[in-house]
Amino acid sequence: MSNNFAAVGILLIFAIALPVIMMLMPKILAPNKPHKEKLTTYECGNETIGRTWIGFKSNYFLYALVFTAFDVETVFLYPWALTFRKLGTFAFVEMFIFIVILLVGFWYAWKEGALEWM
Amino acid sequence: MDALNQLPLNIAATIRSLFGDSHSIWADLTMNVINIILVIVLIVLAALILILLERKIAGWTSQRPGPNRLGPHGWFQTIADALKLLGKEDVTPAGADKFIFKIAPMILFALPMMTLAVIPYGKGMSPIDLDLGIVYFLAISAVSTLSLLMAGWSSNNKYSMLGGMRAVAQMISYEIPLIFSLLGVVMITQTFSLSKIVEAQSTVPFVVLQPLAFVIYLIAGIAEVNRAPFDLVEADQEVVAGPFTEYTGLRWGLFFLGEYGNMTAVAALTTTVFLGGWQGPAILPGYAWFFLKVGIIIFFQMWVRWTFPRIRIDHLMGLAWKVLLPLSILNILLTGLGIYIYDLVLRIGG
């Protein structure tokens, strides 16, 4: 087990090193002639107006909130799924109560229109 | 056939026997490095073949020849394209957040390498056999969202920004049904290990026991790798190329490799979890069955891409939250109930 995660560590080193090495290739092979016009932001030929890094619409934030709730739920659900055949009726019923509580929250988010794209 | 089936294992044993003690740390290290290099070769080969295949299938579905000039039937086209990308200038826009702009494609390229390394390609042929296989796979593949957001944000381009934001909204939405659909299989097999899940499918593949989860996973998987009809992220007519707008040369090529690698990874996990992985009649070796099934899933993804029009963004989000998510929770409930009754009957009967 620990041995396998050592292998993942080696894999991580490779995964970091390989793209870096690959990006060295165009340094050698490709031309590099930066020009003021070439480095401007692409916007179909127009000059870009205003800033890009602005506040974004809050819809995305609502989705992120609901996502967080369900993502945390998966953290509970996965260990439960792993052992629920051994734990018997108690764990079975308890997890369904847990899911129902979450579904109530989900229903509320749905009713309040958090899931509508505007 | 048995000899052919065992061939990779025998080669591995031969390499190990070159060391004095075949289970010393150096033997393990060498085997790991060889396995990792094989995975890298697999990704690059898969990308080269799949890009050509995609263009051929695109041509075939819209009744035109596709690439047909370079080499027999145009088979060398992607190699020429790859070589051309190597010689293209690597432009970083003046307004960009340079460091994040540069590392975003590298992250996307590293992810399929990390995920494909835990897939069992045959009996005892996982490059890295993790006990936490499924959890590891999901955790790593979730990072691709971050890469697209980094690319979209750092480019300092409005199209990129919109594309990056769409990428996050879409990918986190489809991640929930994706994760939930795999839960049913974990409940049946009681393990996270991918090789044990494949072994549990020796009698019947889980697509028969979990048809709903299979369909949910297939749809969410296509959305997760941003392919049509869910390619809102890169929708050419709306946001040019989404987060990839400002990228050029090999840095853009890394994104491309990463996208095709992720697609292969999703298909490989579908095969492993639902289609029985390397299990199959003994007329072909196990790894051949595995790649055949992966090929079928990838063909299906391409077929869908060139058949259906892109769906609207509100429909996209609605499908994830109002259809797939309730269905996947229903699947968990049904699976739980089914297993509970099955165990109860066994206890009373035995």
Short mmCIF file of C-alpha atoms in Angstrom, two decimals, chain B:
data_model
loop_
_atom_site.label_atom_id
_atom_site.label_comp_id
_atom_site.label_asym_id
_atom_site.label_seq_id
_atom_site.Cartn_x
_atom_site.Cartn_y
_atom_site.Cartn_z
CA MET B 1 -3.34 -17.63 -26.39
CA ASP B 2 -2.35 -18.03 -22.78
CA ALA B 3 1.27 -17.26 -23.68
CA LEU B 4 0.17 -14.08 -25.46
CA ASN B 5 -2.03 -13.16 -22.51
CA GLN B 6 0.87 -13.52 -20.06
CA LEU B 7 3.43 -11.87 -22.34
CA PRO B 8 3.62 -8.46 -20.60
CA LEU B 9 3.82 -10.15 -17.18
CA ASN B 10 6.61 -12.45 -18.40
CA ILE B 11 8.56 -9.51 -19.80
CA ALA B 12 8.17 -7.74 -16.46
CA ALA B 13 9.38 -10.85 -14.61
CA THR B 14 12.40 -11.09 -16.94
CA ILE B 15 13.34 -7.46 -16.29
CA ARG B 16 12.97 -8.04 -12.55
CA SER B 17 15.18 -11.16 -12.71
CA LEU B 18 18.02 -9.01 -14.10
CA PHE B 19 18.40 -7.68 -10.58
CA GLY B 20 20.02 -9.91 -7.97
CA ASP B 21 17.00 -9.76 -5.68
CA SER B 22 13.91 -9.53 -7.90
CA HIS B 23 11.92 -7.68 -5.21
CA SER B 24 14.59 -5.23 -4.10
CA ILE B 25 13.81 -1.54 -4.07
CA TRP B 26 15.81 -0.97 -7.26
CA ALA B 27 13.83 -3.60 -9.15
CA ASP B 28 10.60 -1.94 -7.99
CA LEU B 29 11.89 1.48 -8.96
CA THR B 30 12.94 0.34 -12.44
CA MET B 31 9.59 -1.34 -13.01
CA ASN B 32 7.75 1.79 -11.91
CA VAL B 33 9.73 3.99 -14.24
CA ILE B 34 9.18 1.58 -17.15
CA ASN B 35 5.44 1.47 -16.41
CA ILE B 36 5.21 5.25 -16.28
CA ILE B 37 7.07 5.60 -19.58
CA LEU B 38 4.66 3.07 -21.12
CA VAL B 39 1.71 5.16 -19.91
CA ILE B 40 3.23 8.30 -21.46
CA VAL B 41 3.76 6.47 -24.75
CA LEU B 42 0.16 5.27 -24.56
CA ILE B 43 -1.16 8.83 -24.14
CA VAL B 44 0.87 10.28 -26.99
CA LEU B 45 0.00 7.38 -29.30
CA ALA B 46 -3.66 7.55 -28.30
CA ALA B 47 -3.77 11.29 -29.00
CA LEU B 48 -2.11 10.90 -32.41
CA ILE B 49 -4.45 8.08 -33.43
CA LEU B 50 -7.58 9.64 -31.95
CA ILE B 51 -7.09 13.02 -33.61
CA LEU B 52 -6.83 11.32 -36.99
CA LEU B 53 -9.76 9.04 -36.17
CA GLU B 54 -11.84 12.01 -35.06
CA ARG B 55 -11.24 13.82 -38.35
CA LYS B 56 -11.92 10.64 -40.31
CA ILE B 57 -15.18 10.05 -38.43
CA ALA B 58 -16.13 13.71 -38.84
CA GLY B 59 -15.59 13.30 -42.55
CA TRP B 60 -17.49 10.06 -42.66
CA THR B 61 -20.53 11.45 -40.81
CA SER B 62 -20.70 14.56 -42.99
CA GLN B 63 -19.94 12.67 -46.21
CA ARG B 64 -16.56 14.14 -47.10
CA PRO B 65 -13.19 12.39 -47.30
CA GLY B 66 -11.43 13.90 -44.24
CA PRO B 67 -7.61 14.15 -44.31
CA ASN B 68 -6.45 12.11 -47.33
CA ARG B 69 -3.28 13.67 -48.72
CA LEU B 70 -0.34 12.78 -46.50
CA GLY B 71 0.62 9.10 -46.63
CA PRO B 72 -1.80 6.28 -47.41
CA HIS B 73 -5.37 7.58 -46.82
CA GLY B 74 -3.93 10.53 -44.92
CA TRP B 75 -2.65 8.46 -42.01
CA PHE B 76 0.43 10.65 -41.46
CA GLN B 77 -1.56 13.87 -41.18
CA THR B 78 -1.44 14.15 -37.37
CA ILE B 79 2.30 13.42 -37.29
CA ALA B 80 2.84 16.32 -39.69
CA ASP B 81 0.56 18.52 -37.57
CA ALA B 82 2.47 17.63 -34.41
CA LEU B 83 5.81 18.45 -36.07
CA LYS B 84 4.41 21.74 -37.30
CA LEU B 85 3.28 22.65 -33.77
CA LEU B 86 6.84 22.10 -32.50
CA GLY B 87 8.12 24.80 -34.82
CA LYS B 88 5.52 27.44 -33.98
CA GLU B 89 6.28 30.47 -31.87
CA ASP B 90 5.18 30.37 -28.25
CA VAL B 91 3.39 33.71 -27.78
CA THR B 92 2.52 35.00 -24.31
CA PRO B 93 0.24 38.05 -24.53
CA ALA B 94 1.57 41.19 -22.87
CA GLY B 95 -1.49 41.55 -20.62
CA ALA B 96 -1.50 37.97 -19.38
CA ASP B 97 -0.70 36.74 -15.89
CA LYS B 98 2.46 35.10 -17.21
CA PHE B 99 3.23 32.36 -14.69
CA ILE B 100 -0.33 31.01 -14.48
CA PHE B 101 -0.72 31.35 -18.25
CA LYS B 102 2.34 29.16 -18.74
CA ILE B 103 1.61 26.38 -16.27
CA ALA B 104 -2.12 25.89 -17.07
CA PRO B 105 -1.59 23.62 -20.12
CA MET B 106 1.10 21.68 -18.29
CA ILE B 107 -1.38 20.80 -15.55
CA LEU B 108 -4.00 19.62 -18.03
CA PHE B 109 -1.40 17.47 -19.76
CA ALA B 110 -0.15 15.93 -16.51
CA LEU B 111 -3.62 14.79 -15.38
CA PRO B 112 -4.34 11.94 -17.84
CA MET B 113 -0.86 10.63 -17.10
CA MET B 114 -1.71 10.47 -13.41
CA THR B 115 -5.13 8.89 -13.97
CA LEU B 116 -4.31 6.37 -16.71
CA ALA B 117 -1.52 4.94 -14.55
CA VAL B 118 -3.97 3.29 -12.11
CA ILE B 119 -6.16 1.56 -14.72
CA PRO B 120 -5.82 -2.25 -14.86
CA TYR B 121 -4.96 -3.02 -18.49
CA GLY B 122 -5.02 -6.77 -17.91
CA LYS B 123 -4.92 -9.36 -15.13
CA GLY B 124 -2.22 -8.03 -12.79
CA MET B 125 -1.26 -5.34 -15.30
CA SER B 126 -2.01 -2.13 -13.43
CA PRO B 127 0.99 0.19 -13.77
CA ILE B 128 0.20 1.24 -10.19
CA ASP B 129 -2.32 -0.90 -8.30
CA LEU B 130 -3.89 1.44 -5.75
CA ASP B 131 -6.35 0.31 -3.08
CA LEU B 132 -7.99 3.70 -3.41
CA GLY B 133 -8.20 3.51 -7.22
CA ILE B 134 -11.63 5.09 -7.79
CA VAL B 135 -11.16 7.86 -5.22
CA TYR B 136 -7.71 8.66 -6.61
CA PHE B 137 -9.04 8.75 -10.16
CA LEU B 138 -11.91 11.10 -9.26
CA ALA B 139 -9.68 13.36 -7.18
CA ILE B 140 -7.09 13.76 -9.91
CA SER B 141 -9.53 14.22 -12.78
CA ALA B 142 -11.35 16.96 -10.83
CA VAL B 143 -8.22 19.14 -11.09
CA SER B 144 -8.78 19.63 -14.83
CA THR B 145 -11.45 22.21 -13.92
CA LEU B 146 -8.74 24.23 -12.22
CA SER B 147 -6.50 24.09 -15.26
CA LEU B 148 -9.19 25.49 -17.55
CA LEU B 149 -10.06 28.23 -15.05
CA MET B 150 -6.36 29.16 -14.76
CA ALA B 151 -6.08 29.36 -18.55
CA GLY B 152 -9.27 31.38 -18.86
CA TRP B 153 -8.45 33.82 -16.09
CA SER B 154 -4.77 34.38 -16.82
CA SER B 155 -5.16 35.05 -20.56
CA ASN B 156 -6.70 38.45 -19.79
CA ASN B 157 -9.02 37.99 -22.74
CA LYS B 158 -12.77 38.29 -22.50
CA TYR B 159 -13.46 35.18 -24.56
CA SER B 160 -11.06 33.17 -22.44
CA MET B 161 -12.61 34.49 -19.27
CA LEU B 162 -16.12 33.52 -20.39
CA GLY B 163 -14.89 30.12 -21.49
CA GLY B 164 -13.08 29.53 -18.21
CA MET B 165 -16.13 30.48 -16.18
CA ARG B 166 -18.33 28.22 -18.28
CA ALA B 167 -15.82 25.42 -17.82
CA VAL B 168 -16.04 25.69 -14.05
CA ALA B 169 -19.84 25.91 -13.99
CA GLN B 170 -20.21 22.96 -16.34
CA MET B 171 -17.56 20.71 -14.89
CA ILE B 172 -18.50 21.08 -11.24
CA SER B 173 -22.15 20.48 -12.14
CA TYR B 174 -21.45 17.26 -14.00
CA GLU B 175 -18.96 16.07 -11.44
CA ILE B 176 -21.70 15.31 -8.89
CA PRO B 177 -23.70 12.85 -11.08
CA LEU B 178 -20.38 11.40 -12.27
CA ILE B 179 -19.24 10.66 -8.71
CA PHE B 180 -22.66 9.42 -7.60
CA SER B 181 -23.03 7.07 -10.55
CA LEU B 182 -19.85 5.21 -9.54
CA LEU B 183 -21.15 4.82 -6.00
CA GLY B 184 -23.51 1.99 -6.93
CA VAL B 185 -20.60 -0.14 -8.14
CA VAL B 186 -18.66 0.55 -4.95
CA MET B 187 -21.71 -0.53 -2.94
CA ILE B 188 -21.88 -3.84 -4.79
CA THR B 189 -18.16 -4.67 -4.79
CA GLN B 190 -17.29 -3.15 -1.39
CA THR B 191 -13.92 -1.99 -2.68
CA PHE B 192 -12.25 1.09 -4.17
CA SER B 193 -9.59 -0.94 -5.96
CA LEU B 194 -10.06 -0.89 -9.73
CA SER B 195 -8.43 -4.28 -10.25
CA LYS B 196 -10.78 -5.87 -7.70
CA ILE B 197 -13.78 -4.21 -9.37
CA VAL B 198 -12.75 -5.80 -12.68
CA GLU B 199 -12.35 -9.18 -11.00
CA ALA B 200 -15.84 -8.88 -9.50
CA GLN B 201 -17.21 -8.67 -13.04
CA SER B 202 -16.04 -12.14 -14.08
CA THR B 203 -19.62 -13.43 -14.39
CA VAL B 204 -21.57 -10.37 -15.43
CA PRO B 205 -20.34 -6.82 -16.28
CA PHE B 206 -21.83 -4.09 -14.11
CA VAL B 207 -23.53 -2.44 -17.06
CA VAL B 208 -26.19 -5.15 -16.62
CA LEU B 209 -26.63 -4.51 -12.89
CA GLN B 210 -26.24 -0.72 -13.10
CA PRO B 211 -27.68 0.35 -16.46
CA LEU B 212 -28.87 3.71 -15.13
CA ALA B 213 -25.49 4.51 -13.61
CA PHE B 214 -23.79 3.53 -16.88
CA VAL B 215 -25.90 5.97 -18.91
CA ILE B 216 -25.40 8.74 -16.33
CA TYR B 217 -21.66 8.15 -16.30
CA LEU B 218 -21.48 8.16 -20.10
CA ILE B 219 -23.34 11.50 -20.37
CA ALA B 220 -21.51 13.14 -17.47
CA GLY B 221 -18.21 11.83 -18.82
CA ILE B 222 -18.74 13.51 -22.19
CA ALA B 223 -19.65 16.75 -20.39
CA GLU B 224 -16.65 16.42 -18.11
CA VAL B 225 -14.21 16.36 -21.05
CA ASN B 226 -16.04 19.28 -22.72
CA ARG B 227 -16.94 17.53 -25.92
CA ALA B 228 -19.93 18.29 -28.13
CA PRO B 229 -22.88 18.40 -27.50
CA PHE B 230 -21.55 19.81 -24.21
CA ASP B 231 -18.70 21.90 -25.66
CA LEU B 232 -19.98 25.24 -24.39
CA VAL B 233 -16.49 25.87 -23.05
CA GLU B 234 -14.84 25.93 -26.46
CA ALA B 235 -17.89 26.86 -28.54
CA ASP B 236 -16.17 28.42 -31.56
CA GLN B 237 -19.11 30.52 -32.67
CA GLU B 238 -19.58 32.13 -29.26
CA VAL B 239 -16.25 32.39 -27.45
CA VAL B 240 -13.67 31.75 -30.26
CA ALA B 241 -11.82 28.90 -28.51
CA GLY B 242 -12.73 29.56 -24.89
CA PRO B 243 -9.77 29.31 -22.53
CA PHE B 244 -7.45 28.29 -25.38
CA THR B 245 -7.92 31.49 -27.41
CA GLU B 246 -4.56 33.06 -26.57
CA TYR B 247 -2.49 29.89 -26.72
CA THR B 248 -0.15 29.10 -29.58
CA GLY B 249 2.29 26.44 -30.67
CA LEU B 250 3.17 23.54 -28.45
CA ARG B 251 1.53 25.10 -25.40
CA TRP B 252 -1.78 24.83 -27.22
CA GLY B 253 -0.69 21.36 -28.33
CA LEU B 254 -0.36 20.37 -24.66
CA PHE B 255 -3.99 21.35 -24.12
CA PHE B 256 -4.95 19.26 -27.10
CA LEU B 257 -2.97 16.25 -25.86
CA GLY B 258 -4.50 16.72 -22.41
CA GLU B 259 -8.05 16.84 -23.79
CA TYR B 260 -7.60 13.65 -25.78
CA GLY B 261 -5.80 12.04 -22.85
CA ASN B 262 -8.71 12.91 -20.55
CA MET B 263 -11.13 11.49 -23.07
CA THR B 264 -9.15 8.25 -23.12
CA ALA B 265 -9.09 8.23 -19.32
CA VAL B 266 -12.87 8.62 -19.08
CA ALA B 267 -13.37 5.83 -21.63
CA ALA B 268 -10.87 3.64 -19.76
CA LEU B 269 -12.70 4.13 -16.46
CA THR B 270 -16.06 3.38 -18.13
CA THR B 271 -14.57 0.15 -19.46
CA THR B 272 -13.04 -0.77 -16.12
CA VAL B 273 -16.05 -0.05 -13.96
CA PHE B 274 -19.00 -0.93 -16.17
CA LEU B 275 -17.87 -3.07 -19.09
CA GLY B 276 -15.73 -5.63 -17.30
CA GLY B 277 -12.29 -4.22 -18.19
CA TRP B 278 -10.02 -6.95 -19.52
CA GLN B 279 -12.59 -9.71 -18.96
CA GLY B 280 -13.83 -11.38 -22.12
CA PRO B 281 -13.95 -14.66 -24.03
CA ALA B 282 -10.51 -16.25 -24.38
CA ILE B 283 -10.31 -15.70 -28.13
CA LEU B 284 -8.34 -12.48 -27.48
CA PRO B 285 -5.78 -11.66 -24.76
CA GLY B 286 -7.13 -9.57 -21.87
CA TYR B 287 -5.43 -6.30 -22.79
CA ALA B 288 -6.78 -6.61 -26.35
CA TRP B 289 -10.31 -6.84 -24.94
CA PHE B 290 -9.60 -3.80 -22.80
CA PHE B 291 -8.43 -1.64 -25.69
CA LEU B 292 -11.26 -2.90 -27.89
CA LYS B 293 -13.84 -1.78 -25.33
CA VAL B 294 -12.10 1.57 -24.82
CA GLY B 295 -12.11 2.00 -28.59
CA ILE B 296 -15.84 1.34 -28.76
CA ILE B 297 -16.56 3.91 -26.03
CA ILE B 298 -14.36 6.50 -27.73
CA PHE B 299 -16.02 5.80 -31.07
CA PHE B 300 -19.37 6.34 -29.38
CA GLN B 301 -18.19 9.70 -27.95
CA MET B 302 -17.02 10.83 -31.39
CA TRP B 303 -20.20 9.63 -33.02
CA VAL B 304 -22.25 11.66 -30.50
CA ARG B 305 -20.05 14.69 -31.09
CA TRP B 306 -20.61 14.76 -34.82
CA THR B 307 -24.29 13.88 -34.65
CA PHE B 308 -25.89 16.19 -32.08
CA PRO B 309 -25.94 19.99 -32.13
CA ARG B 310 -24.57 21.92 -29.15
CA ILE B 311 -27.14 22.38 -26.39
CA ARG B 312 -28.02 25.70 -24.77
CA ILE B 313 -26.28 26.62 -21.52
CA ASP B 314 -29.47 26.71 -19.42
CA HIS B 315 -30.44 23.29 -20.78
CA LEU B 316 -26.94 22.09 -20.00
CA MET B 317 -27.11 23.14 -16.36
CA GLY B 318 -30.71 21.96 -16.07
CA LEU B 319 -29.77 18.51 -17.37
CA ALA B 320 -27.04 18.15 -14.75
CA TRP B 321 -28.96 19.41 -11.72
CA LYS B 322 -32.57 18.54 -12.47
CA VAL B 323 -32.27 15.27 -14.37
CA LEU B 324 -28.95 13.52 -13.82
CA LEU B 325 -28.49 14.37 -10.14
CA PRO B 326 -31.94 13.15 -8.96
CA LEU B 327 -31.55 10.07 -11.17
CA SER B 328 -28.15 9.25 -9.71
CA ILE B 329 -29.48 9.59 -6.15
CA LEU B 330 -32.38 7.35 -7.14
CA ASN B 331 -29.83 4.88 -8.45
CA ILE B 332 -28.05 4.87 -5.08
CA LEU B 333 -31.34 4.26 -3.26
CA LEU B 334 -32.37 1.46 -5.61
CA THR B 335 -28.95 -0.18 -5.44
CA GLY B 336 -28.93 0.05 -1.65
CA LEU B 337 -32.40 -1.45 -1.44
CA GLY B 338 -31.52 -4.18 -3.94
CA ILE B 339 -28.37 -5.21 -2.08
CA TYR B 340 -30.20 -5.08 1.25
CA ILE B 341 -32.97 -7.39 0.02
CA TYR B 342 -30.43 -9.67 -1.68
CA ASP B 343 -28.42 -10.02 1.54
CA LEU B 344 -31.62 -10.58 3.54
CA VAL B 345 -32.77 -13.36 1.20
CA LEU B 346 -29.31 -14.96 1.38
CA ARG B 347 -29.38 -14.84 5.18
CA ILE B 348 -32.85 -16.40 5.37
CA GLY B 349 -32.12 -18.92 2.60
CA GLY B 350 -28.64 -19.90 3.87
#
